[in-house]
XYZ file of C-alpha atoms in Angstrom:
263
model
C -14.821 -28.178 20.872
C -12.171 -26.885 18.351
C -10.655 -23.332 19.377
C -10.220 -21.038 16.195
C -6.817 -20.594 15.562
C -6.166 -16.780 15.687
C -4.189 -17.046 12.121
C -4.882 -19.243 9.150
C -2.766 -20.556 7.154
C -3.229 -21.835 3.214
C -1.056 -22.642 0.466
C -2.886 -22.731 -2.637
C -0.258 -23.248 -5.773
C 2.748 -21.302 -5.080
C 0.943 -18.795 -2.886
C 0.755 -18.576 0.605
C -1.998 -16.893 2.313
C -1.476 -15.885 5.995
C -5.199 -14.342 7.487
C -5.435 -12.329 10.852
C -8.505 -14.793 12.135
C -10.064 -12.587 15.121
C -13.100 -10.979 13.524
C -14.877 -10.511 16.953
C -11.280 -8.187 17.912
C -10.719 -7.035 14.949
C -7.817 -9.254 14.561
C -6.308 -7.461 17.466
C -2.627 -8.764 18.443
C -2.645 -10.938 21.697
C -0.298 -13.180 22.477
C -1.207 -16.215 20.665
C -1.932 -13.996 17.631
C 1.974 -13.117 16.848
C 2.941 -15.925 18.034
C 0.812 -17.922 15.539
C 1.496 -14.994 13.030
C 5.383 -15.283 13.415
C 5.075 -18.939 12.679
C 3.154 -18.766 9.712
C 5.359 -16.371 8.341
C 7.955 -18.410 8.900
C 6.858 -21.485 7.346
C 6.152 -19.118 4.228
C 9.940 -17.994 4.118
C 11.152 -21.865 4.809
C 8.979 -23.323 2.046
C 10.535 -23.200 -1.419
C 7.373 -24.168 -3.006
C 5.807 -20.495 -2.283
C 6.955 -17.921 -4.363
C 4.417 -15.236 -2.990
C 2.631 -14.210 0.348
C -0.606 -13.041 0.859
C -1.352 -11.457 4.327
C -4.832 -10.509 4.882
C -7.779 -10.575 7.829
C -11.426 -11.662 8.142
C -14.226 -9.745 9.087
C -14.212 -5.706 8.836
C -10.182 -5.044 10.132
C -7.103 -5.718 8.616
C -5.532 -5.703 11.687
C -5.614 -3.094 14.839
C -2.547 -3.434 15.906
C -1.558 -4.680 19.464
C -5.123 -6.012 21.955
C -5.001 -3.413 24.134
C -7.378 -5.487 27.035
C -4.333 -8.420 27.016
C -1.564 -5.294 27.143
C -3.872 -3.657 30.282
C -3.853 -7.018 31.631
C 0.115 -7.181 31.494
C 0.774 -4.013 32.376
C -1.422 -3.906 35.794
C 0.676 -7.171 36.107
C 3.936 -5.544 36.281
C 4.891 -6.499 32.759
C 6.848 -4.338 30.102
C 5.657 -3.554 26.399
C 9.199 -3.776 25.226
C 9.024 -7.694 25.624
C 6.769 -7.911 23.266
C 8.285 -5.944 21.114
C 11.826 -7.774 21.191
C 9.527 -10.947 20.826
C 6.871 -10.604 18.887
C 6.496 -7.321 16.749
C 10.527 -6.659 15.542
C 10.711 -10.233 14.474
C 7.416 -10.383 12.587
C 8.350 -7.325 10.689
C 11.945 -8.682 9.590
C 10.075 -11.780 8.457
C 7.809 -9.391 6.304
C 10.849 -7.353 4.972
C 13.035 -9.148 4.181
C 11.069 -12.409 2.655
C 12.967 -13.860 0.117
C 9.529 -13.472 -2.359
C 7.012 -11.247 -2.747
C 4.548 -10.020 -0.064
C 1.074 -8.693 -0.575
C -1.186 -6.937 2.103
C -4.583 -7.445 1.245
C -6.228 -4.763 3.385
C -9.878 -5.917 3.821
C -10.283 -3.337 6.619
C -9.040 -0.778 8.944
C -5.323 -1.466 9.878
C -3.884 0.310 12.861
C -0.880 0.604 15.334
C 1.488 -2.142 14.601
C -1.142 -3.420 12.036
C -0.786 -1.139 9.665
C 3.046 -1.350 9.863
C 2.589 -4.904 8.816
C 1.144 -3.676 5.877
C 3.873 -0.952 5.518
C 6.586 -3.765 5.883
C 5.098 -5.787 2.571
C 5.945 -5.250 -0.965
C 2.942 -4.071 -2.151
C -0.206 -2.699 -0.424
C -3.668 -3.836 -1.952
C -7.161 -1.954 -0.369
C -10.461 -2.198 -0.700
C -12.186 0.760 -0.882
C -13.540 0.142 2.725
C -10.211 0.057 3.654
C -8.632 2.666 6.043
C -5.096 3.527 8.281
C -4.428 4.996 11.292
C -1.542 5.459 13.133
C -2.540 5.005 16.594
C 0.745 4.804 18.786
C -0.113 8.519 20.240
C -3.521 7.892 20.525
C -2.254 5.026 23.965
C 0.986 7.905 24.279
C 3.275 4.913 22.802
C 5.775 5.539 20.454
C 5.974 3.997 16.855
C 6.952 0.294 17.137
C 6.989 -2.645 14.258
C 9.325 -0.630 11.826
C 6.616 2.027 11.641
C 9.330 4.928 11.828
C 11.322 3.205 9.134
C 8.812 2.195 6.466
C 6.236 5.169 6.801
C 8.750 7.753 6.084
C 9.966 5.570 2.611
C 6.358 5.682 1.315
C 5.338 8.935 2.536
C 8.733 11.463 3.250
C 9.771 12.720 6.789
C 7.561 15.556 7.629
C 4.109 13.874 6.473
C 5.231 10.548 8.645
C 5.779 12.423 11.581
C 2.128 14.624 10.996
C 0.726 11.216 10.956
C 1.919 9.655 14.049
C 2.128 12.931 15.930
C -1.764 13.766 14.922
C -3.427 10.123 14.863
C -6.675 9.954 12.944
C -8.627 7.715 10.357
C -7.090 7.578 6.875
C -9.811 6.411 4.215
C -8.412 4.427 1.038
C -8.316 7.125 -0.947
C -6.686 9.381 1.178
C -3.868 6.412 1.451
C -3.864 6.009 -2.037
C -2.975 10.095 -2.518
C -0.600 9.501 -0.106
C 1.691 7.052 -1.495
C 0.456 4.616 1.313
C -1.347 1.708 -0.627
C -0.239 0.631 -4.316
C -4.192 0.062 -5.861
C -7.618 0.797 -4.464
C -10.589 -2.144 -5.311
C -13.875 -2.768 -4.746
C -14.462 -4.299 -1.551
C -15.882 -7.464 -3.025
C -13.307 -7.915 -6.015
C -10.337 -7.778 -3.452
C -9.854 -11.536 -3.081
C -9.981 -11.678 -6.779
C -7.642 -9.034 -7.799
C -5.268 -10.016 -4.951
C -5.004 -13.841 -5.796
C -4.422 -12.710 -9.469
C -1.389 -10.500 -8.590
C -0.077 -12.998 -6.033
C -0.233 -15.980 -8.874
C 1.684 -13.219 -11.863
C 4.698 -13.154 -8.603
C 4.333 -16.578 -7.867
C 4.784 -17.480 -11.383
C 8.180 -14.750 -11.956
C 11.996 -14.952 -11.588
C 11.510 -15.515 -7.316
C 15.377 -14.369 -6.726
C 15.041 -11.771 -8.760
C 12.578 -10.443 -6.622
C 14.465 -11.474 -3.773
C 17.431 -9.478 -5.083
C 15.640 -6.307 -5.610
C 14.049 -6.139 -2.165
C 17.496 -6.392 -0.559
C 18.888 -4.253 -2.733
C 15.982 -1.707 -2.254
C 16.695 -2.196 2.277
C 19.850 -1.834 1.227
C 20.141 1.468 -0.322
C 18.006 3.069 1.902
C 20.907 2.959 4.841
C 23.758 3.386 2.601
C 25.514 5.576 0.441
C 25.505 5.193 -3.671
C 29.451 4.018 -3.732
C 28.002 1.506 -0.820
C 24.820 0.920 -3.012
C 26.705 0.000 -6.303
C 28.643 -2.521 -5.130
C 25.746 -3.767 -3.515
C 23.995 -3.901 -6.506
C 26.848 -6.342 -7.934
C 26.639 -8.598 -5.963
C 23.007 -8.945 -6.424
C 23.216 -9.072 -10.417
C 26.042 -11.671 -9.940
C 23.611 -14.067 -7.909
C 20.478 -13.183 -10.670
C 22.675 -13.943 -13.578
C 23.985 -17.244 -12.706
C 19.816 -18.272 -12.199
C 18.526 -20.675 -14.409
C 15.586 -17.866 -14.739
C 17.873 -15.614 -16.731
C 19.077 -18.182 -18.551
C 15.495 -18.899 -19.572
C 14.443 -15.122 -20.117
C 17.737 -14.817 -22.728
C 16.557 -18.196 -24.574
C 12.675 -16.807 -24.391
C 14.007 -13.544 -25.534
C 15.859 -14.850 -28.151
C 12.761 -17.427 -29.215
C 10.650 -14.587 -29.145
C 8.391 -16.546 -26.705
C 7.406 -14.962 -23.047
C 9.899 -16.906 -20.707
C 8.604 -19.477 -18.407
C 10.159 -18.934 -14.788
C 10.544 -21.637 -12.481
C 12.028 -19.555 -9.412
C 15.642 -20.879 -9.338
């Protein structure tokens, strides 16, 4: 018999969709789960056909973070949480962040722990309305890991990021969407739809464009405006030698809506 992979993998057009597959664990994080997860995120980045990422999960999670039987396991073994954060968790969110195309989180469920800094490390943050966050590290007397301490305090400000991880508790849609924490709230069964829409508008627009403002974005946020300008530069440089400006001039000029092709 077949063993379910623990993440699926589709390209459909030029979007990628990456799914958490352990509804029975609520596409907890074992071992074979970031590994398989890292991969697929991977293959994403690598393939210039995709111009946009989806990353979602089956059943009623998102994601909750790290499988806490598997880390009892390892621990009562002898083993150290910090490996898998070197291997696993650190990588996984650079390969979020700092994908060379959009990324989408299409949060079908609850995402936790390192989960829902996945979802903090993407572009944009679609939830259903069944949706929900929590920010669990405290709740196992762990610290934040998976860029949590970086991305939560860009969407939500210093003092509310540390109330959140210092008091852990359930954060419905709604009360993520007040918060800065999730770009639009849907109905849980239009999600798919509204998600593969948005992913095939990104898919379809100026790709390093994109690219360019998502560095330039990481970039800022460590660095001072002098820094930050001639940053900046160098990223307008690389856009305006792209056949996709050239296009969006001619379109302009045509009065016609430009027709990107990514390059």
């Amino acid at each position: 018999m077949t063993e379910t992979p623990p993440v699926l993998y589709q390209v459909t057009g030029a979007v990628a969709t990456i799914t958490f597959n352990r509804p029975d664990r609520m596409n907890a994080l074992d071992t074979a789960t970031k590994d398989a997860l890292l991969d697929a995120l991977r293959a994403a980045g690598a393939d210039d056909g995709v111009r946009a990422v989806v990353l979602t999960g089956t059943g009623r999670a998102f994601c909750v973070g790290q499988d806490l039987r598997e880390h009892a396991e390892n621990l009562l073994a002898g083993g150290d949480i910090s490996t898998t954060v070197r291997e696993h968790y650190n990588p996984i969110t650079l390969a979020i962040a700092t994908m060379a195309k959009p990324v989408i989180a299409a949060l079908n469920g609850v995402a936790a722990g390192a989960g829902a800094a996945f979802a903090f490390a993407c572009d944009l943050r679609i939830a259903a309305d069944t949706a929900a966050f929590n920010l669990a590290f405290a709740g196992v007397a762990l610290s934040a890991d998976s860029g949590g301490s970086w991305t939560l305090p860009q969407l939500v400000g210093r003092a509310k990021a540390l109330e959140l991880l210092l008091q852990p508790e359930t954060i419905p849609a709604a009360k993520a969407a007040e918060l800065g924490l999730v770009t639009a709230i849907v109905p849980a069964a239009d999600l798919a739809e509204h998600v593969a829409a948005l992913a095939a508008k990104l898919a379809a627009g100026p790709t390093v464009s994109y690219a360019s403002l998502k560095e330039s974005v990481g970039f800022a946020a460590s660095h001072s405006l002098a820094e930050t300008l001639e940053f900046e530069d160098a990223m307008q440089a690389r856009c305006g030698q792209t056949g996709d400006h050239l296009e969006a001039v001619q379109a302009f000029l045509a009065k016609r809506p430009p027709r990107f092709n990514g390059k």
